[in-house]
PDB file of C-alpha atoms in Angstrom:
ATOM      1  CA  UNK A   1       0.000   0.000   0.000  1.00  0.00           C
ATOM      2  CA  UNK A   2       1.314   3.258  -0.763  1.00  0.00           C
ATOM      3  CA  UNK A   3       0.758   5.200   2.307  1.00  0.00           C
ATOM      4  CA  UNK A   4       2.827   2.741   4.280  1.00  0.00           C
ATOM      5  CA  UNK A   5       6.070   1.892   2.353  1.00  0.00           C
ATOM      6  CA  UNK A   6       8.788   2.406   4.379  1.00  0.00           C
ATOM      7  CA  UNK A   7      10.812   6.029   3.423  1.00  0.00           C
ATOM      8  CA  UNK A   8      14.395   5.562   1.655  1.00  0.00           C
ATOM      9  CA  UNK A   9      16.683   8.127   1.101  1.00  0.00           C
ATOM     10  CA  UNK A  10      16.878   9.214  -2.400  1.00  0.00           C
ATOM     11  CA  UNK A  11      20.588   8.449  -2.482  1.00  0.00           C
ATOM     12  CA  UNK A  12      20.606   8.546  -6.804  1.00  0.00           C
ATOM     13  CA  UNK A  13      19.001  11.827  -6.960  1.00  0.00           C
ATOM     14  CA  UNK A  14      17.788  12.730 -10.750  1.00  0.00           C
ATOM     15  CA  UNK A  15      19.626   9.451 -12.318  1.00  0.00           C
ATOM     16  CA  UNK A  16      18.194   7.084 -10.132  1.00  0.00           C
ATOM     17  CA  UNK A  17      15.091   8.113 -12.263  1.00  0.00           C
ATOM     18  CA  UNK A  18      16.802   8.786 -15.384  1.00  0.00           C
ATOM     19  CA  UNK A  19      19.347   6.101 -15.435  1.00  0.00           C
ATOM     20  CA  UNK A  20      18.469   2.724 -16.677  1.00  0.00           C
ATOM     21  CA  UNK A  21      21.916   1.285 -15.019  1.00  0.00           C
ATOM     22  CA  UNK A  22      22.462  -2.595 -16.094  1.00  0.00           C
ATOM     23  CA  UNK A  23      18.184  -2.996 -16.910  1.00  0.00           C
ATOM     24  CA  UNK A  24      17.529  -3.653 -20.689  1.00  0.00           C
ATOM     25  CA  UNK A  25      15.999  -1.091 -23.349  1.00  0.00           C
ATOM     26  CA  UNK A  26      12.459  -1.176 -21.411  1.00  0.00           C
ATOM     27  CA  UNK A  27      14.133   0.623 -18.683  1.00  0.00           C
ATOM     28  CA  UNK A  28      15.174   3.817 -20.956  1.00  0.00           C
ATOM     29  CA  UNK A  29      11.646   3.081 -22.746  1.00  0.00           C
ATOM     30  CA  UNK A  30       9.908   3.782 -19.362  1.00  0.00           C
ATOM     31  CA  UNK A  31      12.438   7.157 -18.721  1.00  0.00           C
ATOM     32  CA  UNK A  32      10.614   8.542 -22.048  1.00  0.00           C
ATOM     33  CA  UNK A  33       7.571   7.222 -21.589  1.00  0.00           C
ATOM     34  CA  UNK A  34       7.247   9.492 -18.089  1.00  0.00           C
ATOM     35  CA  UNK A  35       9.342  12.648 -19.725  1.00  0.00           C
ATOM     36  CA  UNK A  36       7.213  12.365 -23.408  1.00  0.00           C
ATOM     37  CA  UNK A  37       3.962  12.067 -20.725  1.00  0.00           C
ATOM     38  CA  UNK A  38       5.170  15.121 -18.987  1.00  0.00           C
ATOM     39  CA  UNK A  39       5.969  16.811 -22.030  1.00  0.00           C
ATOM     40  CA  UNK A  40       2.296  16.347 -23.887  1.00  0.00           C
ATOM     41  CA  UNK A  41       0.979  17.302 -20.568  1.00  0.00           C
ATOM     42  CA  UNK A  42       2.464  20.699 -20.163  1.00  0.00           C
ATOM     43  CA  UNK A  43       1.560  21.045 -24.025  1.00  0.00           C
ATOM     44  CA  UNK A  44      -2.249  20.319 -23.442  1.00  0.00           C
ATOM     45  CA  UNK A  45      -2.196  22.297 -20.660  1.00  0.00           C
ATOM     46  CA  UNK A  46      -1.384  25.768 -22.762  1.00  0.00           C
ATOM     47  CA  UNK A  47      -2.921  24.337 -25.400  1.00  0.00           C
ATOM     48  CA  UNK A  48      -6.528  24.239 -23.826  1.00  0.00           C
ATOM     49  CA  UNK A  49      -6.238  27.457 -22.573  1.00  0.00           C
ATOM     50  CA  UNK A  50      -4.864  29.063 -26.479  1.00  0.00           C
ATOM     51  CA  UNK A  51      -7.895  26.516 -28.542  1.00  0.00           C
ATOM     52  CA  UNK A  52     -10.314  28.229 -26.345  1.00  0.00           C
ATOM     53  CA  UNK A  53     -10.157  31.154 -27.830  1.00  0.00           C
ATOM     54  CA  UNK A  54     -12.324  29.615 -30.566  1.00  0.00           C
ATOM     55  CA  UNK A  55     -15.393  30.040 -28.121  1.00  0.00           C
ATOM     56  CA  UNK A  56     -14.832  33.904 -28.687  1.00  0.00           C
ATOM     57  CA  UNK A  57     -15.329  34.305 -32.629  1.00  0.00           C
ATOM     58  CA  UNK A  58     -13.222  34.603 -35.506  1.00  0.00           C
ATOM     59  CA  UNK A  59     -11.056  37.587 -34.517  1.00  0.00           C
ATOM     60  CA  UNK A  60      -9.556  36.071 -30.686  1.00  0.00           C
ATOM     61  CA  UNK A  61      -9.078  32.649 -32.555  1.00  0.00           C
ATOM     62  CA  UNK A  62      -6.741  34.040 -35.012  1.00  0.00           C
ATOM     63  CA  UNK A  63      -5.385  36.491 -32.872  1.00  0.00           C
ATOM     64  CA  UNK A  64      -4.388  33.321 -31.135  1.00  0.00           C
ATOM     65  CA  UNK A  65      -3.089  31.025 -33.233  1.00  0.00           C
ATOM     66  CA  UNK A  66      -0.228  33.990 -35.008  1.00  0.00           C
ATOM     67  CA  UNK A  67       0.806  34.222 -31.451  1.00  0.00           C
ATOM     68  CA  UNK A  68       1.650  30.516 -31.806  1.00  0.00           C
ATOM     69  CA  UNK A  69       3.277  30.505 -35.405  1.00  0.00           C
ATOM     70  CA  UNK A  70       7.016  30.883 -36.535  1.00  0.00           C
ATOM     71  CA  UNK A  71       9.743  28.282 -36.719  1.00  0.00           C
ATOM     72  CA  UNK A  72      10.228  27.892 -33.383  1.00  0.00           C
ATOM     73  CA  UNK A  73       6.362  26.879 -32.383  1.00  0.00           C
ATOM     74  CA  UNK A  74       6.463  24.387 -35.591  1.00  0.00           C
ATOM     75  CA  UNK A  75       9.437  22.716 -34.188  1.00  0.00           C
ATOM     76  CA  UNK A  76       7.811  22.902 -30.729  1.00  0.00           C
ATOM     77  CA  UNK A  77       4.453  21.346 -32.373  1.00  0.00           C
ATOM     78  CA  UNK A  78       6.487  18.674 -34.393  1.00  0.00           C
ATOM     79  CA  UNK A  79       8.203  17.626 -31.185  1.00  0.00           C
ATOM     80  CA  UNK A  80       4.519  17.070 -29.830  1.00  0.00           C
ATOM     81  CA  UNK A  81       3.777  14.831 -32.525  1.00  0.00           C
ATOM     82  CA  UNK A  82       6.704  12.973 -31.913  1.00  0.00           C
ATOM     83  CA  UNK A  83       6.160  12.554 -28.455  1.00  0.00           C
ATOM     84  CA  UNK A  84       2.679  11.423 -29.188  1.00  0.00           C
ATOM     85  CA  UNK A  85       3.757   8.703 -31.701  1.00  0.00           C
ATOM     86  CA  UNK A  86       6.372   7.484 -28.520  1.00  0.00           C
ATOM     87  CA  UNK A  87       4.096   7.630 -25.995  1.00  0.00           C
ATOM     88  CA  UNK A  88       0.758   6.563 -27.223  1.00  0.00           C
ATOM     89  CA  UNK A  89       2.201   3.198 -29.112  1.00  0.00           C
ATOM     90  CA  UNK A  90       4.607   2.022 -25.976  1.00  0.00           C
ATOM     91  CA  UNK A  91       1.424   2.899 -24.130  1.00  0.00           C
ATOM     92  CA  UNK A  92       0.018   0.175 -26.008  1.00  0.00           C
ATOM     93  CA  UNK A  93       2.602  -2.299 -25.055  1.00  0.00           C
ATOM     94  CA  UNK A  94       2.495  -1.554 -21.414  1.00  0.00           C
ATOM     95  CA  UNK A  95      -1.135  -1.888 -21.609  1.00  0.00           C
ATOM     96  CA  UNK A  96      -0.619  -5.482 -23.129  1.00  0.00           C
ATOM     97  CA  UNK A  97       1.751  -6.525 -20.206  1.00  0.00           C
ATOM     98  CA  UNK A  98      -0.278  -4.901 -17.652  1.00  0.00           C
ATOM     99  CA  UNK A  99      -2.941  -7.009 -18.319  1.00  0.00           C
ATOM    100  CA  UNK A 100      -0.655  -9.860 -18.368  1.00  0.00           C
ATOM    101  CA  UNK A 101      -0.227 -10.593 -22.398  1.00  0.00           C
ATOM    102  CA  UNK A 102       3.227 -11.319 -24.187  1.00  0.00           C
ATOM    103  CA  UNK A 103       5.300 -11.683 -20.645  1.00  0.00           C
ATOM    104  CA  UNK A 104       5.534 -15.524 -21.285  1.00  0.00           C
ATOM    105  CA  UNK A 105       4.598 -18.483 -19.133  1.00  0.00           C
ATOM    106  CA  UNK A 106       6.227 -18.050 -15.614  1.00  0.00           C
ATOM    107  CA  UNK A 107       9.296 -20.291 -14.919  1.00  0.00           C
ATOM    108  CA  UNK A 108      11.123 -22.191 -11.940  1.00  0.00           C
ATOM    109  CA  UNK A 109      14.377 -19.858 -10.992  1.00  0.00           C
ATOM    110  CA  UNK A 110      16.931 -22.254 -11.932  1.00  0.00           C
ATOM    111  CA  UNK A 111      20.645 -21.210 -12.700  1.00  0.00           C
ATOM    112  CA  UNK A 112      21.163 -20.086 -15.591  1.00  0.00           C
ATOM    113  CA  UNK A 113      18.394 -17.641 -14.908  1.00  0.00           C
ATOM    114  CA  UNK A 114      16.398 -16.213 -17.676  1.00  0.00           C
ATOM    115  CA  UNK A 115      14.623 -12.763 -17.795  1.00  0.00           C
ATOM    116  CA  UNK A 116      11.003 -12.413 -19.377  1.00  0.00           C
ATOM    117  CA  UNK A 117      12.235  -9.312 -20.397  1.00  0.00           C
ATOM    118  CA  UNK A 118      13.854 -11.761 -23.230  1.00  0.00           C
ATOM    119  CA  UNK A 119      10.251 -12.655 -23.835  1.00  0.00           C
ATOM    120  CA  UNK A 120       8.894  -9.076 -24.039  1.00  0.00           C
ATOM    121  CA  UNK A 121      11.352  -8.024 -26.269  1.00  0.00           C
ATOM    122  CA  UNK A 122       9.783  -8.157 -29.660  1.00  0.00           C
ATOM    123  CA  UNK A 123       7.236  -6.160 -28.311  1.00  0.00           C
ATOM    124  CA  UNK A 124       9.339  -3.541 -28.213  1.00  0.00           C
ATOM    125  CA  UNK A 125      10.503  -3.665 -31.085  1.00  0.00           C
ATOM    126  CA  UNK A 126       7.108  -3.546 -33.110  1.00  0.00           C
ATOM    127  CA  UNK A 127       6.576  -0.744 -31.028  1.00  0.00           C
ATOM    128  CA  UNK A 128       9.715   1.308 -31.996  1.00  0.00           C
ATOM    129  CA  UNK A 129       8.463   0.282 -35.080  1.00  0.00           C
ATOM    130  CA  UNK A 130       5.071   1.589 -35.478  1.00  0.00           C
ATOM    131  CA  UNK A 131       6.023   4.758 -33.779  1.00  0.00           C
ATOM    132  CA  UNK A 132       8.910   5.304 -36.726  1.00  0.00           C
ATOM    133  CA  UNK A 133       6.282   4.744 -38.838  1.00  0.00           C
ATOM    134  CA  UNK A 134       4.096   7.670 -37.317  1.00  0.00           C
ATOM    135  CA  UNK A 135       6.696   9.767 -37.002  1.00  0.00           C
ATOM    136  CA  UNK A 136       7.508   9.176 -40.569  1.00  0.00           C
ATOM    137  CA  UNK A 137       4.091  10.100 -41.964  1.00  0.00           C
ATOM    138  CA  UNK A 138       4.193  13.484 -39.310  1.00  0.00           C
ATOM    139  CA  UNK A 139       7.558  13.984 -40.990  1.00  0.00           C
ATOM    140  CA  UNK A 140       6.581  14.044 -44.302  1.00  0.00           C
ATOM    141  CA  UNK A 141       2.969  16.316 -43.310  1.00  0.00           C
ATOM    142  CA  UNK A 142       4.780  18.699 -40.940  1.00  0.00           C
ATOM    143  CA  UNK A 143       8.269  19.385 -43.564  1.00  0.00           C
ATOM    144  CA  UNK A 144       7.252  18.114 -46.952  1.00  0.00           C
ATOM    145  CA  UNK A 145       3.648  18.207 -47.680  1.00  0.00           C
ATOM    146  CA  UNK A 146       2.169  20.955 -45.859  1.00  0.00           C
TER     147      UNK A 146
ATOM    148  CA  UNK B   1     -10.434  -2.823  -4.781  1.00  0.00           C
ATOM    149  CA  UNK B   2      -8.635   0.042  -3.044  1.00  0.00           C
ATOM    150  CA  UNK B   3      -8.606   3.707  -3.667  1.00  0.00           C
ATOM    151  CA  UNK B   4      -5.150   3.695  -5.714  1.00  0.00           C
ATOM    152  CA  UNK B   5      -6.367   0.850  -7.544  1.00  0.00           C
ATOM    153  CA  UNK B   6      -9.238   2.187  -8.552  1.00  0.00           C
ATOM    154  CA  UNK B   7      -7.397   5.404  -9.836  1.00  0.00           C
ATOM    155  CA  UNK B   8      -5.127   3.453 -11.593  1.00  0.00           C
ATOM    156  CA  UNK B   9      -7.542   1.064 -13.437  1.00  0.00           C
ATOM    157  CA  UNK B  10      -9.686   4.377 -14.740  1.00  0.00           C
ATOM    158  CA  UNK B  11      -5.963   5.848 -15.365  1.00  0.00           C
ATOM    159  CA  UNK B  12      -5.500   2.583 -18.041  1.00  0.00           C
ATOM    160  CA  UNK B  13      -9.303   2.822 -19.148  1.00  0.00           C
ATOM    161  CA  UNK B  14      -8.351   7.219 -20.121  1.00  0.00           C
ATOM    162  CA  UNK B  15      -5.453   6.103 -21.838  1.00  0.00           C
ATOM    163  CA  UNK B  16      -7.468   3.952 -23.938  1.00  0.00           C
ATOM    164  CA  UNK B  17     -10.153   6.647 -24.556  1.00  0.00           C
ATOM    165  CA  UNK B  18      -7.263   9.071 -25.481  1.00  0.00           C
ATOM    166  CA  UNK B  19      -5.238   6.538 -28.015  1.00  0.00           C
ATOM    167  CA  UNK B  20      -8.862   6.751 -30.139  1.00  0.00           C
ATOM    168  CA  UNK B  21      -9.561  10.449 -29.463  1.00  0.00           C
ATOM    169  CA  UNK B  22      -6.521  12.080 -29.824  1.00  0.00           C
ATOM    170  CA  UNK B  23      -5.296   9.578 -32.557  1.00  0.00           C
ATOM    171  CA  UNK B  24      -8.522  11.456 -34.202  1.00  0.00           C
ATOM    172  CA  UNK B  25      -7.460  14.766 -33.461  1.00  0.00           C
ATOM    173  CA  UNK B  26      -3.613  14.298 -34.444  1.00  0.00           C
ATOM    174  CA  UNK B  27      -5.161  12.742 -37.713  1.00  0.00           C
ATOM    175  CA  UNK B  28      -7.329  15.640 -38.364  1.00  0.00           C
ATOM    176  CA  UNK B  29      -4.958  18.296 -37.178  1.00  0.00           C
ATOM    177  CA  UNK B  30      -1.127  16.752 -38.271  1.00  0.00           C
ATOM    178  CA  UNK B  31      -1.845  14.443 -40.486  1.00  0.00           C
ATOM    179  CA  UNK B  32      -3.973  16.587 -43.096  1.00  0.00           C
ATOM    180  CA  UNK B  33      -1.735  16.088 -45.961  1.00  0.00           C
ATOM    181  CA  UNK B  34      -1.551  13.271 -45.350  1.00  0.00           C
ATOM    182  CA  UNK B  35      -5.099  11.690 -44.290  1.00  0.00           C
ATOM    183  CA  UNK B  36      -6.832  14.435 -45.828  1.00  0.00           C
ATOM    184  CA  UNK B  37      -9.885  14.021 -43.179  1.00  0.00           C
ATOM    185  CA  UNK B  38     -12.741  16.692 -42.033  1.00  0.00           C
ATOM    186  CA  UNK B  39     -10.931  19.872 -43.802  1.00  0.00           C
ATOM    187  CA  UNK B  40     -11.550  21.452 -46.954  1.00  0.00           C
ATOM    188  CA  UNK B  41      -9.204  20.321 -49.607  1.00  0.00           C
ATOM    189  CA  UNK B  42      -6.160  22.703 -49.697  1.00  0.00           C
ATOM    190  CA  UNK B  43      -7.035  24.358 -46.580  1.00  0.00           C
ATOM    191  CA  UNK B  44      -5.203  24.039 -42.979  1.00  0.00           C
ATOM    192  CA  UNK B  45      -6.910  22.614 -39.967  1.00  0.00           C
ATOM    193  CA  UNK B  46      -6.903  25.896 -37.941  1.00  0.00           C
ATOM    194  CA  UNK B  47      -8.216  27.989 -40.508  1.00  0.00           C
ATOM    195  CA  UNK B  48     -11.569  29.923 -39.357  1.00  0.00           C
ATOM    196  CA  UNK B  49     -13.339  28.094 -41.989  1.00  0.00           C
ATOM    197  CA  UNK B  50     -12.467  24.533 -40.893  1.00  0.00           C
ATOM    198  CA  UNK B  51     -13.094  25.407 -37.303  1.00  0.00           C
ATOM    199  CA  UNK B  52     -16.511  26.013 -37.775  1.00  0.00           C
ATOM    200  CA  UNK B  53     -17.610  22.864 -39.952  1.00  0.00           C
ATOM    201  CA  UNK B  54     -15.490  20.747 -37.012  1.00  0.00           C
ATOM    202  CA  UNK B  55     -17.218  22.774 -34.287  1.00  0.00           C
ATOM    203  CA  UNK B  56     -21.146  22.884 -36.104  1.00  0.00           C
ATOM    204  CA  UNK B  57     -20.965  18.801 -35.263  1.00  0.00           C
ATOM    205  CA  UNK B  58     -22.316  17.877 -32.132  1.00  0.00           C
ATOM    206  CA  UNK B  59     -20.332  14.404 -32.745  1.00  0.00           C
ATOM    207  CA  UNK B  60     -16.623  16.610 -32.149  1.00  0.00           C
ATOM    208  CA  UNK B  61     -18.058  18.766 -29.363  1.00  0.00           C
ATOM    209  CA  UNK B  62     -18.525  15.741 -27.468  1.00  0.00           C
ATOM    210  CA  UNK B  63     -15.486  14.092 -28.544  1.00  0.00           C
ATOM    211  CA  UNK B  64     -13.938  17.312 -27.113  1.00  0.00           C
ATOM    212  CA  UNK B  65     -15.126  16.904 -24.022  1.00  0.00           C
ATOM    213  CA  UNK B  66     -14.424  13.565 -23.757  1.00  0.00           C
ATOM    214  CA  UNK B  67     -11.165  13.962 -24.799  1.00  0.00           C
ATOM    215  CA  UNK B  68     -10.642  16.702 -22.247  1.00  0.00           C
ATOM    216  CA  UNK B  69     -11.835  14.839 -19.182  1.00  0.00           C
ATOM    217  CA  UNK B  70      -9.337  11.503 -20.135  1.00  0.00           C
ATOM    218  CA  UNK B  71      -6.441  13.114 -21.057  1.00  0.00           C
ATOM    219  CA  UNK B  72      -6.631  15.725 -18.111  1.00  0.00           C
ATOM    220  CA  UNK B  73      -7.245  12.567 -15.221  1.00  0.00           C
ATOM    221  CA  UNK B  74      -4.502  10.672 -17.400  1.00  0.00           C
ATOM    222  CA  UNK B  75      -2.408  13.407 -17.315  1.00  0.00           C
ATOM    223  CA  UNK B  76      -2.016  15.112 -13.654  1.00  0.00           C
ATOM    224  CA  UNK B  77      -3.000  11.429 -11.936  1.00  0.00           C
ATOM    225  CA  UNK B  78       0.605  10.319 -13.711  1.00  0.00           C
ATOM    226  CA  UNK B  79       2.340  13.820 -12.740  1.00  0.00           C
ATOM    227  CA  UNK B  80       0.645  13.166  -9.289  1.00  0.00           C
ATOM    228  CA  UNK B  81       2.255   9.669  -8.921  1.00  0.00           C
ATOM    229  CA  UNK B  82       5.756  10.379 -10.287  1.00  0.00           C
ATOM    230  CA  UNK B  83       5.812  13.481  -7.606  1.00  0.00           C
ATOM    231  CA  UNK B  84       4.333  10.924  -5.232  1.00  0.00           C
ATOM    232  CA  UNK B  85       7.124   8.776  -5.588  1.00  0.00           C
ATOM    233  CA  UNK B  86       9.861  11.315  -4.799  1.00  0.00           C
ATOM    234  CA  UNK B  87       8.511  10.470  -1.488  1.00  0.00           C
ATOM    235  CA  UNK B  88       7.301  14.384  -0.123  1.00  0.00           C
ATOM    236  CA  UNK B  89       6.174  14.586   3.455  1.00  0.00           C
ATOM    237  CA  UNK B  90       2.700  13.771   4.209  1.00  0.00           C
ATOM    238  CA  UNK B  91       1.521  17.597   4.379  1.00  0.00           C
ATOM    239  CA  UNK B  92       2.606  18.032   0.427  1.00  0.00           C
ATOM    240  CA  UNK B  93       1.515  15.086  -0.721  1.00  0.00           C
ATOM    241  CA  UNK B  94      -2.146  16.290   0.285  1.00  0.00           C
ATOM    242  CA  UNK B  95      -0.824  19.721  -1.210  1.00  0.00           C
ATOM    243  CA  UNK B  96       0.147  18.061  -4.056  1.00  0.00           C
ATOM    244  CA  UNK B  97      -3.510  16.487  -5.053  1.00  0.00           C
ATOM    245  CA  UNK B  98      -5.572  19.100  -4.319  1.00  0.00           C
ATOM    246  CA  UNK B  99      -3.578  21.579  -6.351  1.00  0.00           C
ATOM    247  CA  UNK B 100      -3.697  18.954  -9.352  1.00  0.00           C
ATOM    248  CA  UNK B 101      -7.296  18.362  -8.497  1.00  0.00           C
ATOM    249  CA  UNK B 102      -8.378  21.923  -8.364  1.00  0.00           C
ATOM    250  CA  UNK B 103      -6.398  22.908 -11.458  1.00  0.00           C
ATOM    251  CA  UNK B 104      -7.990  19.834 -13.314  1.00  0.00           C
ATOM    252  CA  UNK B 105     -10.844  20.685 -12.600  1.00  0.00           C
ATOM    253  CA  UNK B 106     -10.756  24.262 -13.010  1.00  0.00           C
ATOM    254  CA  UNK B 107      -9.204  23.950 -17.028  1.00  0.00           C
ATOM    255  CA  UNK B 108     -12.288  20.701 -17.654  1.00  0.00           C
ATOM    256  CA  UNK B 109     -14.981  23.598 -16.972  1.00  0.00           C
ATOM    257  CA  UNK B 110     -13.067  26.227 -19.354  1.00  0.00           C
ATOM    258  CA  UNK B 111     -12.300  23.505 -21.993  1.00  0.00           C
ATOM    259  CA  UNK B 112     -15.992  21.848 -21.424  1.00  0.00           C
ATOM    260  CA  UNK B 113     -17.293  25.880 -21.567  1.00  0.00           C
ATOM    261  CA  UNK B 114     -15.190  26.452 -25.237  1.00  0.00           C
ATOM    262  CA  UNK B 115     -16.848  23.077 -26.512  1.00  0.00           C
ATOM    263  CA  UNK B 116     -20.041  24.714 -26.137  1.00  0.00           C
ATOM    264  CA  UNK B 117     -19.982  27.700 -26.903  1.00  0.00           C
ATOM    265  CA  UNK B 118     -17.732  26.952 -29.776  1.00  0.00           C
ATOM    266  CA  UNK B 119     -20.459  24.540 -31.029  1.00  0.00           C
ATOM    267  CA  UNK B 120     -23.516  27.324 -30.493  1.00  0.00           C
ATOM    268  CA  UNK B 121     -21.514  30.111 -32.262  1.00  0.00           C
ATOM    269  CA  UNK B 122     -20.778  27.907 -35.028  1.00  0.00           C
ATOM    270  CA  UNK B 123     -24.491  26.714 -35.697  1.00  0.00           C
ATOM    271  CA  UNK B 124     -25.391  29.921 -35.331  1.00  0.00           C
ATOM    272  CA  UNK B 125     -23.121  30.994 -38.572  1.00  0.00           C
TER     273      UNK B 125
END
């Protein structure tokens, strides 16, 4: 229960949350999930408050979106996308083994252990997948197309 | 099923509500070029025009809202457990929820409010 774990001292500061140490790939794949997550949610955050303009008429909506255009907001805005792409398809996968799917069958723990990590690992990589494959398509809209 | 439980399972079920809704909205919005979907051909999503078809559906105004509500308990519930696990006293982690709480809540009535009155000024035109 989480009201009566026992305190530690934080002894690894920052990179005990960053740092994925001697853990495999999902480690560094949970580090983005949480800084992509906090990144979309300071971006929804502004952005509710800048799309509500549109309540107000034509004038205050596009008074509000050129004070959100320019190089550096597109950049900002493709970053978004990317982090969406990340987030949303790894959210998939973690939604698959939370529920208990693609972790294998559990084993005795006889020497030479083996990880289900090992078994979760082509997870990951259809995820990586699929989310180059979004970011691709964004690519393509964001620099190319539009 | 206990109280963090609870907040976790309807943290899973948002995430699943947002994956559709704002896979949607980044469709619509980033992938217009692309998908082509709900604008006028040759137009950009936030042009005046192509707000008001979007906002005279009733369909999008309460995919809005939906939207709104998941993503903002998916949101500040996973803010409010990575803070939680930085292990604050007792006095901010009670700090810590009600601030998240209040400011949810506060930014679901101006996003539910822009919905709606987005939607009535646009059947109005």
């Amino acid at each position: 229960m989480l009201g009566t774990t026992k305190p530690y001292a934080n002894r690894l500061g920052l990179w005990g949350w960053l740092g994925g140490g001697r853990w495999g790939v999902e480690r560094y794949l949970y580090t983005l999930h949480r800084l992509t997550g906090l990144g979309l949610l300071a971006y929804f955050l502004m952005h509710i408050v800048v799309t509500s303009s549109r309540a107000l008429g034509k004038a205050p909506w596009e008074q509000a979106m050129n004070a959100v255009t320019g190089p550096l907001f597109k950049i900002g805005e493709y970053l978004v996308y990317v982090a969406f792409a990340f987030h949303a398809i790894n959210g998939i996968r973690l939604g698959i083994i939370e529920l208990g799917f693609g972790v294998g069958q559990p084993i005795e723990p006889v020497y030479p252990y083996r990880t289900s990590l090992d078994v979760q690992r082509p997870l990951v990589v259809v995820v990586l997948l699929l989310a180059a494959v979004i970011v691709v398509m964004g690519t393509l809209n964001f620099w190319v197309l539009e | 099923m206990m109280r963090d439980q609870k907040l976790w399972t309807w943290h899973l079920a948002a995430g699943a509500v947002i994956l559709i809704l704002l896979g949607l909205h980044m469709g619509i919005m980033h992938l217009n070029a692309v998908l082509g979907i709900f604008n006028a051909p040759g137009t950009h999503p936030v042009d005046w025009a192509n707000v008001v078809a979007r906002g005279r559906s009733a369909a999008f105004m309460v995919s809005y809202i939906l939207l709104l509500g998941a993503a903002l308990f998916h949101g500040l519930y996973g803010l409010r457990n990575i803070l939680i696990e930085l292990d604050p006293a007792r006095w901010l982690k009670r700090a810590i929820g009600v601030v998240l709480l209040v400011g949810g809540i506060g930014l679901f009535a101006l996003g539910t409010w822009a919905a709606i009155a987005g939607f009535s000024l646009a059947k109005a035109m």
